[in-house]
CSV table of C-alpha atoms in Angstrom, one decimal:
chain,number,residue,atom,x,y,z
K,1,MET,CA,-20.4,72.5,-30.2
K,2,ASP,CA,-23.9,71.2,-29.7
K,3,ILE,CA,-24.8,69.9,-26.5
K,4,LYS,CA,-25.1,66.3,-28.0
K,5,SER,CA,-21.4,66.7,-29.2
K,6,GLN,CA,-20.6,68.1,-25.5
K,7,THR,CA,-21.7,65.2,-23.9
K,8,GLU,CA,-19.7,62.8,-26.1
K,9,LEU,CA,-16.1,64.2,-25.0
K,10,THR,CA,-13.9,61.7,-24.4
K,11,PHE,CA,-11.6,62.8,-21.6
K,12,ARG,CA,-9.0,59.9,-21.5
K,13,ALA,CA,-8.9,56.1,-21.4
K,14,LEU,CA,-9.1,54.3,-17.9
K,15,GLY,CA,-5.6,53.3,-16.6
K,16,ALA,CA,-5.2,49.6,-15.3
K,17,LEU,CA,-6.4,50.3,-11.8
K,18,GLU,CA,-9.5,52.3,-12.7
K,19,SER,CA,-10.2,49.6,-15.0
K,20,TYR,CA,-9.8,47.0,-12.5
K,21,ALA,CA,-12.2,49.1,-10.0
K,22,TRP,CA,-14.9,49.3,-12.6
K,23,GLN,CA,-14.6,45.8,-14.1
K,24,ILE,CA,-14.7,43.9,-10.8
K,25,ASP,CA,-17.5,46.0,-9.3
K,26,THR,CA,-20.1,43.5,-10.2
K,27,THR,CA,-18.3,41.0,-8.4
K,28,SER,CA,-16.7,42.5,-5.5
K,29,PRO,CA,-18.2,46.4,-5.2
K,30,LYS,CA,-15.5,49.0,-5.1
K,31,HIS,CA,-16.9,52.2,-3.5
K,32,PHE,CA,-16.2,53.8,-0.3
K,33,THR,CA,-17.5,56.7,1.9
K,34,VAL,CA,-16.1,59.6,3.9
K,35,THR,CA,-18.3,61.7,6.2
K,36,ALA,CA,-18.0,64.9,7.8
K,37,GLU,CA,-19.6,66.3,10.7
K,38,ILE,CA,-20.2,70.2,10.5
K,39,SER,CA,-21.7,72.7,12.8
K,40,GLY,CA,-23.2,76.3,11.9
K,41,MET,CA,-26.3,77.4,10.6
K,42,THR,CA,-27.1,76.2,6.9
K,43,THR,CA,-30.2,75.4,4.6
K,44,ILE,CA,-30.5,72.4,2.4
K,45,ALA,CA,-30.6,74.5,-0.7
K,46,ASP,CA,-27.3,76.0,0.6
K,47,TRP,CA,-26.0,72.3,0.4
K,48,GLN,CA,-27.5,71.6,-2.6
K,49,ALA,CA,-25.9,74.8,-4.8
K,50,ALA,CA,-22.4,73.9,-2.7
K,51,LEU,CA,-22.2,70.4,-4.4
K,52,LYS,CA,-23.1,71.6,-7.8
K,53,LYS,CA,-20.4,74.2,-7.5
K,54,ALA,CA,-17.7,71.6,-6.2
K,55,GLN,CA,-19.0,69.1,-8.9
K,56,LEU,CA,-18.2,71.6,-11.7
K,57,ARG,CA,-14.5,71.9,-10.2
K,58,HIS,CA,-13.7,68.3,-10.9
K,59,PRO,CA,-14.2,66.6,-14.3
K,60,LEU,CA,-14.5,63.0,-13.2
K,61,ILE,CA,-17.7,63.9,-11.2
K,62,ASN,CA,-19.1,64.9,-14.7
K,63,ALA,CA,-18.0,61.8,-16.6
K,64,ARG,CA,-19.6,58.2,-17.2
K,65,VAL,CA,-17.8,55.2,-18.4
K,66,ASP,CA,-18.2,53.5,-21.7
K,67,THR,CA,-16.2,51.8,-24.3
K,68,GLY,CA,-14.5,53.8,-27.0
K,69,HIS,CA,-14.0,53.2,-30.7
K,70,ASP,CA,-10.4,51.4,-29.7
K,71,GLY,CA,-12.7,49.1,-27.4
K,72,ARG,CA,-10.8,50.3,-24.2
K,73,LEU,CA,-13.0,51.9,-21.4
K,74,HIS,CA,-13.1,55.6,-21.8
K,75,PHE,CA,-14.1,58.6,-19.1
K,76,PHE,CA,-16.7,60.6,-21.3
K,77,HIS,CA,-17.7,64.0,-20.2
K,78,ASP,CA,-21.5,63.9,-19.7
K,79,LEU,CA,-23.6,67.1,-18.7
K,80,LEU,CA,-26.4,65.1,-17.7
K,81,VAL,CA,-24.5,64.2,-14.5
K,82,GLU,CA,-26.2,65.1,-11.5
K,83,ILE,CA,-25.0,63.9,-7.9
K,84,PRO,CA,-27.9,62.2,-5.9
K,85,LEU,CA,-28.7,63.9,-2.8
K,86,ARG,CA,-30.7,62.2,-0.5
K,87,VAL,CA,-32.0,64.3,2.8
K,88,ALA,CA,-32.8,63.2,6.3
K,89,ARG,CA,-33.5,64.9,9.4
K,90,LEU,CA,-30.5,64.3,11.8
K,91,ASP,CA,-33.1,64.4,14.9
K,92,LYS,CA,-34.9,61.6,13.4
K,93,ILE,CA,-32.1,59.2,12.6
K,94,VAL,CA,-30.8,56.3,15.0
K,95,SER,CA,-27.2,56.4,14.8
K,96,VAL,CA,-24.9,58.1,12.2
K,97,GLU,CA,-23.1,54.7,12.1
K,98,ASP,CA,-26.5,53.4,10.6
K,99,GLU,CA,-26.8,56.0,7.8
K,100,ILE,CA,-23.0,55.2,7.0
K,101,ARG,CA,-24.2,51.5,6.5
K,102,ARG,CA,-27.2,52.4,4.7
K,103,GLU,CA,-24.7,54.5,2.3
K,104,PHE,CA,-21.9,52.1,1.9
K,105,SER,CA,-24.4,49.2,1.6
K,106,ALA,CA,-25.9,50.1,-1.4
K,107,PRO,CA,-23.3,49.7,-4.5
K,108,PHE,CA,-23.4,51.6,-7.9
K,109,GLY,CA,-25.6,50.0,-10.0
K,110,VAL,CA,-24.8,49.2,-13.9
K,111,GLY,CA,-25.9,52.0,-15.7
K,112,ASP,CA,-25.5,54.6,-12.7
K,113,ILE,CA,-24.5,57.7,-14.5
K,114,ALA,CA,-23.3,59.4,-11.4
K,115,LEU,CA,-20.5,57.7,-9.8
K,116,LEU,CA,-20.5,59.9,-6.6
K,117,LYS,CA,-23.7,60.6,-4.5
K,118,ALA,CA,-24.2,62.4,-1.3
K,119,ALA,CA,-26.4,62.0,2.1
K,120,LEU,CA,-27.0,64.9,4.2
K,121,LEU,CA,-28.1,64.4,7.9
K,122,TYR,CA,-29.6,67.8,8.3
K,123,SER,CA,-30.2,70.4,11.1
K,124,LYS,CA,-30.6,74.0,11.0
K,125,GLU,CA,-27.3,74.4,13.1
K,126,ARG,CA,-25.6,70.7,12.9
K,127,CYS,CA,-25.1,68.4,9.4
K,128,VAL,CA,-23.3,65.2,9.0
K,129,LEU,CA,-22.3,64.9,5.1
K,130,ILE,CA,-21.7,61.3,3.8
K,131,ILE,CA,-20.3,61.2,0.3
K,132,THR,CA,-19.8,58.0,-1.4
K,133,ALA,CA,-17.5,57.5,-4.7
K,134,HIS,CA,-17.1,54.7,-7.0
K,135,HIS,CA,-13.4,53.9,-6.8
K,136,ALA,CA,-12.7,54.3,-10.3
K,137,ILE,CA,-12.9,58.0,-10.0
K,138,ALA,CA,-11.9,58.6,-6.5
K,139,ASP,CA,-9.4,57.5,-3.5
K,140,GLY,CA,-10.0,58.5,0.1
K,141,ARG,CA,-7.6,61.3,0.4
K,142,SER,CA,-9.0,62.8,-2.9
K,143,LEU,CA,-12.7,62.7,-1.6
K,144,SER,CA,-12.0,64.3,1.8
K,145,TYR,CA,-10.7,67.3,-0.4
K,146,PHE,CA,-13.8,67.3,-2.3
K,147,ILE,CA,-15.6,67.4,1.1
K,148,HIS,CA,-13.1,70.7,1.8
K,149,ASP,CA,-14.2,72.0,-1.8
K,150,VAL,CA,-18.0,71.6,-0.6
K,151,LEU,CA,-17.1,73.6,2.8
K,152,GLU,CA,-15.0,76.3,0.9
K,153,VAL,CA,-18.2,77.1,-1.4
K,154,LEU,CA,-20.3,76.9,1.5
K,155,ALA,CA,-17.9,79.7,3.3
K,156,GLY,CA,-18.7,81.8,-0.3
K,157,LYS,CA,-15.0,81.1,-1.7
K,158,GLU,CA,-15.1,80.6,-5.5
K,159,LEU,CA,-12.8,77.9,-6.7
K,160,ALA,CA,-11.4,77.4,-9.8
K,161,ASP,CA,-12.1,74.2,-12.2
K,162,LEU,CA,-9.1,71.6,-11.8
K,163,ALA,CA,-7.3,69.6,-14.3
K,164,LEU,CA,-7.9,66.1,-15.4
K,165,LEU,CA,-5.3,64.1,-13.6
K,166,PRO,CA,-3.5,61.3,-15.3
K,167,SER,CA,-3.7,57.7,-14.1
K,168,VAL,CA,-1.3,55.6,-11.5
K,169,GLU,CA,0.4,53.5,-14.3
K,170,GLU,CA,0.7,57.0,-16.3
K,171,LEU,CA,2.2,58.6,-13.4
K,172,CYS,CA,4.8,55.8,-12.5
K,173,SER,CA,5.5,54.3,-15.8
K,174,PRO,CA,8.1,51.4,-15.9
K,175,ALA,CA,8.6,52.7,-19.3
K,176,GLU,CA,9.8,56.3,-18.2
K,177,GLY,CA,11.4,55.6,-14.9
K,178,PRO,CA,13.5,53.7,-12.8
K,179,ILE,CA,12.1,50.7,-10.9
K,180,GLY,CA,12.6,50.6,-7.4
K,181,ASP,CA,13.5,47.6,-4.8
K,182,ILE,CA,10.6,46.8,-2.9
K,183,ARG,CA,9.7,43.8,-0.5
K,184,LYS,CA,7.5,41.5,-2.5
K,185,PRO,CA,3.9,41.3,-1.4
K,186,ALA,CA,2.7,38.3,0.8
K,187,VAL,CA,0.8,36.0,-1.4
K,188,THR,CA,-1.7,33.7,0.3
K,189,ALA,CA,-1.2,30.1,0.6
K,190,SER,CA,-4.8,29.6,-1.2
K,191,PRO,CA,-7.5,31.9,-2.6
K,192,VAL,CA,-9.6,33.4,0.3
K,193,PRO,CA,-13.2,33.2,-0.6
K,194,TYR,CA,-15.5,36.6,-0.6
K,195,THR,CA,-17.5,37.2,1.9
K,196,GLU,CA,-21.4,37.3,2.1
K,197,ARG,CA,-22.4,41.1,1.6
K,198,SER,CA,-25.5,41.9,3.5
K,199,LEU,CA,-26.7,45.3,5.7
K,200,SER,CA,-27.6,42.7,8.5
K,201,ARG,CA,-24.0,41.8,8.6
K,202,LEU,CA,-22.1,44.7,7.9
K,203,LYS,CA,-20.7,46.3,11.2
K,204,ILE,CA,-19.6,50.2,11.1
K,205,LEU,CA,-18.3,51.6,14.4
K,206,ARG,CA,-16.5,55.1,15.1
K,207,HIS,CA,-13.8,55.8,17.4
K,208,GLN,CA,-12.1,59.2,18.6
K,209,LEU,CA,-8.6,58.8,20.4
K,210,SER,CA,-8.2,61.5,22.6
K,211,PRO,CA,-5.8,64.7,21.9
K,212,GLU,CA,-3.6,63.7,24.5
K,213,LEU,CA,-3.3,60.0,23.2
K,214,SER,CA,-3.0,60.9,19.8
K,215,GLY,CA,0.1,63.4,20.9
K,216,LYS,CA,1.6,60.5,22.8
K,217,ILE,CA,1.5,58.5,19.6
K,218,ARG,CA,3.0,60.9,17.4
K,219,GLN,CA,5.9,61.6,20.0
K,220,ARG,CA,6.8,58.2,21.0
K,221,SER,CA,6.6,56.9,17.5
K,222,LYS,CA,9.4,59.6,16.5
K,223,GLN,CA,11.4,58.4,19.5
K,224,GLU,CA,10.9,54.7,18.3
K,225,ASN,CA,12.1,55.9,14.7
K,226,THR,CA,8.7,54.7,13.3
K,227,THR,CA,5.7,56.5,12.0
K,228,VAL,CA,2.1,57.2,13.5
K,229,HIS,CA,0.6,54.8,10.7
K,230,GLY,CA,3.4,52.1,12.0
K,231,ALA,CA,2.1,52.4,15.6
K,232,LEU,CA,-1.5,52.3,14.6
K,233,ALA,CA,-0.8,49.4,12.0
K,234,ALA,CA,1.2,47.4,14.6
K,235,ALA,CA,-1.9,47.9,17.4
K,236,PHE,CA,-4.3,46.9,15.0
K,237,VAL,CA,-2.1,43.7,14.1
K,238,PHE,CA,-1.5,42.9,17.9
K,239,ALA,CA,-5.2,43.4,18.7
K,240,LEU,CA,-6.2,40.9,15.9
K,241,TYR,CA,-3.4,38.7,16.8
K,242,HIS,CA,-4.8,38.4,20.1
K,243,SER,CA,-8.1,38.1,19.3
K,244,SER,CA,-10.2,35.1,20.6
K,245,GLY,CA,-10.2,32.2,17.9
K,246,TRP,CA,-7.2,33.5,16.0
K,247,SER,CA,-5.3,30.7,14.3
K,248,GLY,CA,-1.8,32.0,14.8
K,249,ARG,CA,-0.7,32.9,11.6
K,250,PRO,CA,0.9,36.0,10.5
K,251,VAL,CA,-1.5,38.8,10.2
K,252,ARG,CA,-2.1,40.2,6.6
K,253,LEU,CA,-2.0,43.7,6.4
K,254,THR,CA,-3.0,46.0,3.8
K,255,THR,CA,-1.7,49.8,3.3
K,256,PRO,CA,-3.0,51.9,0.6
K,257,ILE,CA,-0.1,54.3,-0.8
K,258,ASP,CA,-0.9,57.6,-2.2
K,259,ALA,CA,0.9,58.3,-5.5
K,260,ARG,CA,0.3,62.1,-5.9
K,261,LYS,CA,3.5,62.9,-3.8
K,262,TYR,CA,5.6,62.1,-6.4
K,263,SER,CA,4.8,64.9,-8.8
K,264,ALA,CA,2.8,67.5,-6.3
K,265,LEU,CA,-0.3,66.7,-8.3
K,266,ASP,CA,-3.5,68.6,-6.9
K,267,PHE,CA,-6.2,66.7,-4.8
K,268,GLY,CA,-8.7,66.6,-8.0
K,269,LEU,CA,-11.0,63.3,-7.7
K,270,SER,CA,-8.9,60.4,-8.8
K,271,PHE,CA,-7.9,57.0,-8.0
K,272,LEU,CA,-4.1,57.7,-7.5
K,273,ALA,CA,-3.4,55.0,-4.8
K,274,LEU,CA,-2.1,51.4,-4.8
K,275,PHE,CA,-2.1,48.8,-1.9
K,276,PRO,CA,0.7,45.9,-1.0
K,277,THR,CA,-0.2,43.9,1.8
K,278,TYR,CA,2.3,42.3,4.1
K,279,ALA,CA,2.3,40.0,6.6
K,280,TYR,CA,3.5,40.1,10.4
K,281,GLU,CA,3.8,37.6,13.1
K,282,ALA,CA,2.5,39.4,16.8
K,283,SER,CA,2.8,36.5,19.3
K,284,ASN,CA,5.4,38.5,21.7
K,285,PRO,CA,4.0,41.6,23.1
K,286,GLU,CA,7.1,43.2,23.9
K,287,SER,CA,7.8,43.2,20.1
K,288,PHE,CA,5.4,45.8,19.5
K,289,TRP,CA,7.7,48.8,18.6
K,290,ASP,CA,9.7,46.2,16.4
K,291,ILE,CA,6.2,45.2,14.4
K,292,SER,CA,5.7,49.1,14.0
K,293,ARG,CA,9.4,49.7,12.8
K,294,ALA,CA,8.8,46.6,10.4
K,295,ILE,CA,5.8,48.0,8.7
K,296,THR,CA,7.1,51.5,8.4
K,297,ASP,CA,10.5,49.8,6.9
K,298,ASP,CA,8.4,48.1,4.1
K,299,LEU,CA,6.8,51.0,3.4
K,300,ASN,CA,9.5,53.1,3.2
K,301,ALA,CA,10.3,51.3,0.0
K,302,TYR,CA,7.5,53.8,-1.7
K,303,ARG,CA,8.2,57.0,-0.2
K,304,THR,CA,10.1,57.6,-3.7
K,305,LYS,CA,8.4,57.1,-7.2
K,306,PRO,CA,10.7,54.1,-8.0
K,307,GLY,CA,9.0,51.9,-5.5
K,308,MET,CA,5.5,52.8,-6.4
K,309,THR,CA,6.9,52.3,-10.3
K,310,ALA,CA,7.9,48.8,-9.1
K,311,LEU,CA,4.5,47.9,-7.5
K,312,VAL,CA,2.8,49.3,-10.8
K,313,ASP,CA,4.9,47.0,-13.0
K,314,MET,CA,4.4,43.9,-10.4
K,315,LEU,CA,0.3,44.5,-10.1
K,316,GLU,CA,-0.7,45.9,-13.5
K,317,PRO,CA,-1.2,42.3,-15.2
K,318,PHE,CA,-3.7,41.8,-12.4
K,319,MET,CA,-5.6,44.8,-13.0
K,320,ASN,CA,-5.6,45.8,-16.3
K,321,ASP,CA,-7.7,43.9,-19.6
K,322,HIS,CA,-6.7,40.7,-18.8
K,323,GLY,CA,-9.8,39.2,-17.7
K,324,LEU,CA,-12.2,39.0,-14.4
K,325,PRO,CA,-10.5,35.5,-12.8
K,326,ASN,CA,-6.8,37.6,-12.9
K,327,MET,CA,-8.7,40.6,-11.2
K,328,MET,CA,-10.3,38.1,-8.8
K,329,ARG,CA,-7.1,36.5,-8.1
K,330,PHE,CA,-5.7,40.2,-6.9
K,331,ASP,CA,-8.5,40.4,-4.4
K,332,ARG,CA,-8.3,36.8,-3.1
K,333,GLU,CA,-4.5,36.2,-3.2
K,334,ILE,CA,-2.4,39.0,-3.9
K,335,CYS,CA,-4.5,41.4,-1.5
K,336,ALA,CA,-6.6,39.5,0.7
K,337,PRO,CA,-6.3,41.6,3.6
K,338,ASP,CA,-6.9,40.5,7.4
K,339,ILE,CA,-6.6,44.3,8.2
K,340,LEU,CA,-6.8,47.0,5.3
K,341,ILE,CA,-5.8,50.6,7.1
K,342,SER,CA,-6.2,53.2,5.2
K,343,ASN,CA,-4.8,56.5,6.2
K,344,LEU,CA,-5.6,59.7,5.0
K,345,GLY,CA,-2.7,61.2,7.6
K,346,VAL,CA,-2.9,64.7,9.3
K,347,LEU,CA,-5.4,66.5,7.1
K,348,PRO,CA,-4.0,70.1,6.3
K,349,PHE,CA,-7.5,71.5,7.1
K,350,SER,CA,-8.6,74.6,8.9
K,351,ASP,CA,-11.5,73.6,11.4
K,352,CYS,CA,-13.4,77.2,10.4
K,353,PHE,CA,-15.3,77.7,7.2
K,354,GLY,CA,-16.4,81.1,7.3
K,355,HIS,CA,-19.2,80.6,10.2
K,356,LEU,CA,-19.1,76.8,9.8
K,357,THR,CA,-16.9,74.4,11.7
K,358,LEU,CA,-15.5,71.1,10.6
K,359,ASP,CA,-15.9,68.8,14.0
K,360,ALA,CA,-14.9,65.9,12.7
K,361,LEU,CA,-13.8,63.6,9.4
K,362,TRP,CA,-14.2,60.2,9.3
K,363,GLY,CA,-13.2,57.2,6.9
K,364,PRO,CA,-12.6,56.1,4.3
K,365,ASN,CA,-14.4,52.8,5.0
K,366,VAL,CA,-13.7,50.6,1.9
K,367,LEU,CA,-13.5,46.6,1.8
K,368,ILE,CA,-11.3,44.4,-1.0
K,369,GLY,CA,-14.5,42.1,-0.1
K,370,THR,CA,-12.8,38.8,1.2
K,371,GLU,CA,-13.9,36.9,4.4
K,372,GLY,CA,-12.7,38.2,7.9
K,373,GLU,CA,-11.6,41.4,6.4
K,374,GLN,CA,-11.0,44.3,8.9
K,375,THR,CA,-10.7,47.8,7.6
K,376,ILE,CA,-9.8,50.9,9.7
K,377,GLY,CA,-10.2,54.6,7.8
K,378,VAL,CA,-7.9,56.8,9.8
K,379,ALA,CA,-8.4,60.6,9.4
K,380,THR,CA,-6.2,63.1,12.0
K,381,ILE,CA,-7.8,66.6,12.3
K,382,ASN,CA,-7.4,69.1,14.9
K,383,ASN,CA,-4.5,66.9,16.2
K,384,THR,CA,-7.1,64.2,16.8
K,385,ILE,CA,-7.2,60.5,15.2
K,386,ASN,CA,-10.6,59.2,14.2
K,387,LEU,CA,-10.9,55.7,13.6
K,388,LEU,CA,-13.6,54.1,11.8
K,389,HIS,CA,-14.1,50.2,11.6
K,390,THR,CA,-15.9,48.7,9.0
K,391,SER,CA,-16.4,44.7,8.3
K,392,TYR,CA,-18.9,41.9,7.6
K,393,GLN,CA,-16.9,39.9,10.4
K,394,SER,CA,-16.2,42.4,12.7
K,395,THR,CA,-14.0,41.2,15.2
K,396,PRO,CA,-15.6,42.3,18.6
K,397,ASP,CA,-14.0,45.2,20.4
K,398,PHE,CA,-11.3,45.7,18.0
K,399,LEU,CA,-11.3,49.5,18.1
K,400,VAL,CA,-11.2,49.5,22.0
K,401,ASN,CA,-8.4,46.8,22.1
K,402,ALA,CA,-6.1,48.6,19.6
K,403,GLU,CA,-6.7,51.7,21.9
K,404,ARG,CA,-5.7,49.9,24.9
K,405,ILE,CA,-2.6,48.6,23.2
K,406,LEU,CA,-1.7,52.2,22.2
K,407,MET,CA,-2.2,53.2,25.6
K,408,LEU,CA,0.3,50.9,27.1
K,409,ALA,CA,2.9,51.0,24.1
K,410,THR,CA,3.0,54.7,24.5
K,411,GLU,CA,3.1,54.8,28.3
K,412,TYR,CA,5.7,52.3,29.5
K,413,SER,CA,8.8,50.8,28.5
K,414,LYS,CA,9.4,47.9,26.2
K,415,GLU,CA,10.6,46.0,29.2
K,416,SER,CA,6.8,46.6,31.0
K,417,PHE,CA,4.8,46.4,27.9
K,418,PHE,CA,1.3,45.1,28.4
K,419,LYS,CA,2.1,45.0,32.2
K,420,LYS,CA,0.3,47.4,34.5
K,421,PRO,CA,2.3,49.3,37.2
K,422,HIS,CA,2.2,48.2,40.7
């Protein structure tokens, strides 16, 4: 097979969710970043070589999107794909947050071949790696595993190539499995406008919960018959509901749900998450654990495959080739979050990769793009919960206020919630 033939090899057609992410990107950019802090001696050439080897492992990094002979969008294998790498000296940057802002504020352009890019904030003994991916080829959890692959390669491991994964609709097809019972996601009373995107308005903040508080959240959540995600989500719902100027309406909360668990798939780059939105009223501070359980109960329906199949069946008409207005309606009415919490969960990564140490992981930061949206990326590693806040209309002290609420919720009984002891 000659080079030209190889570059035209078809991987597969895009699924409805992938097609949505690709087509609406020019109206509301659908990309995100995950950031890692690494200590240990490296060279820039080491990173360049590791990125290339990790790229070869994941089929969709080596792909471009184009229309096939049947008129549908397809992933095509392309040998010419190269991951763009921007290198900056770590000792010259103002802040890591500013560099994440820079990467996140630059969406993928029409005609860009590479659908993943990297920025390396470099010093000989410590680096920060920012990976940005188009949502058509990846979600937050698979991108965190791509970073894991890069670190494994740097440690000298040889990694086998991964198989091309199916779309979420193929994985959870209503035609091939039972449809579960889910609570219908909350629809807005009227369409929420898209927000103005500009670098000057974009705020990105990082905040690490202490190992002690992270442990208390895990312990108390178990006692309260809920989850860590439910507790974190409730804290942010309360923080927003009690923020200055809030109207008193229920808070719309969106949670991306990973579909890989239904089929024990690997973590090759792919977009295998759907994100229902539910609304919660949080006027009574003593209802914190009730709200946490309500959030957990709504998401429990998706613990089994029929639940996700029901969501696929419900949302597919808004995502596939049914026109841009329907895709915009999904963004502005079906989703339209006040808060989006993208929780990568407890990442089963060792902190040691040969002579390198993974000190922290941040993300993902992603936005649906509607007005007032506050996104929290959650990554738990080394028994510590890392929070990343992204917004074009940032709620002041959002991370700090949520942490305060979590401290009170885990420390005191329900009767003394939000009350300091004498």
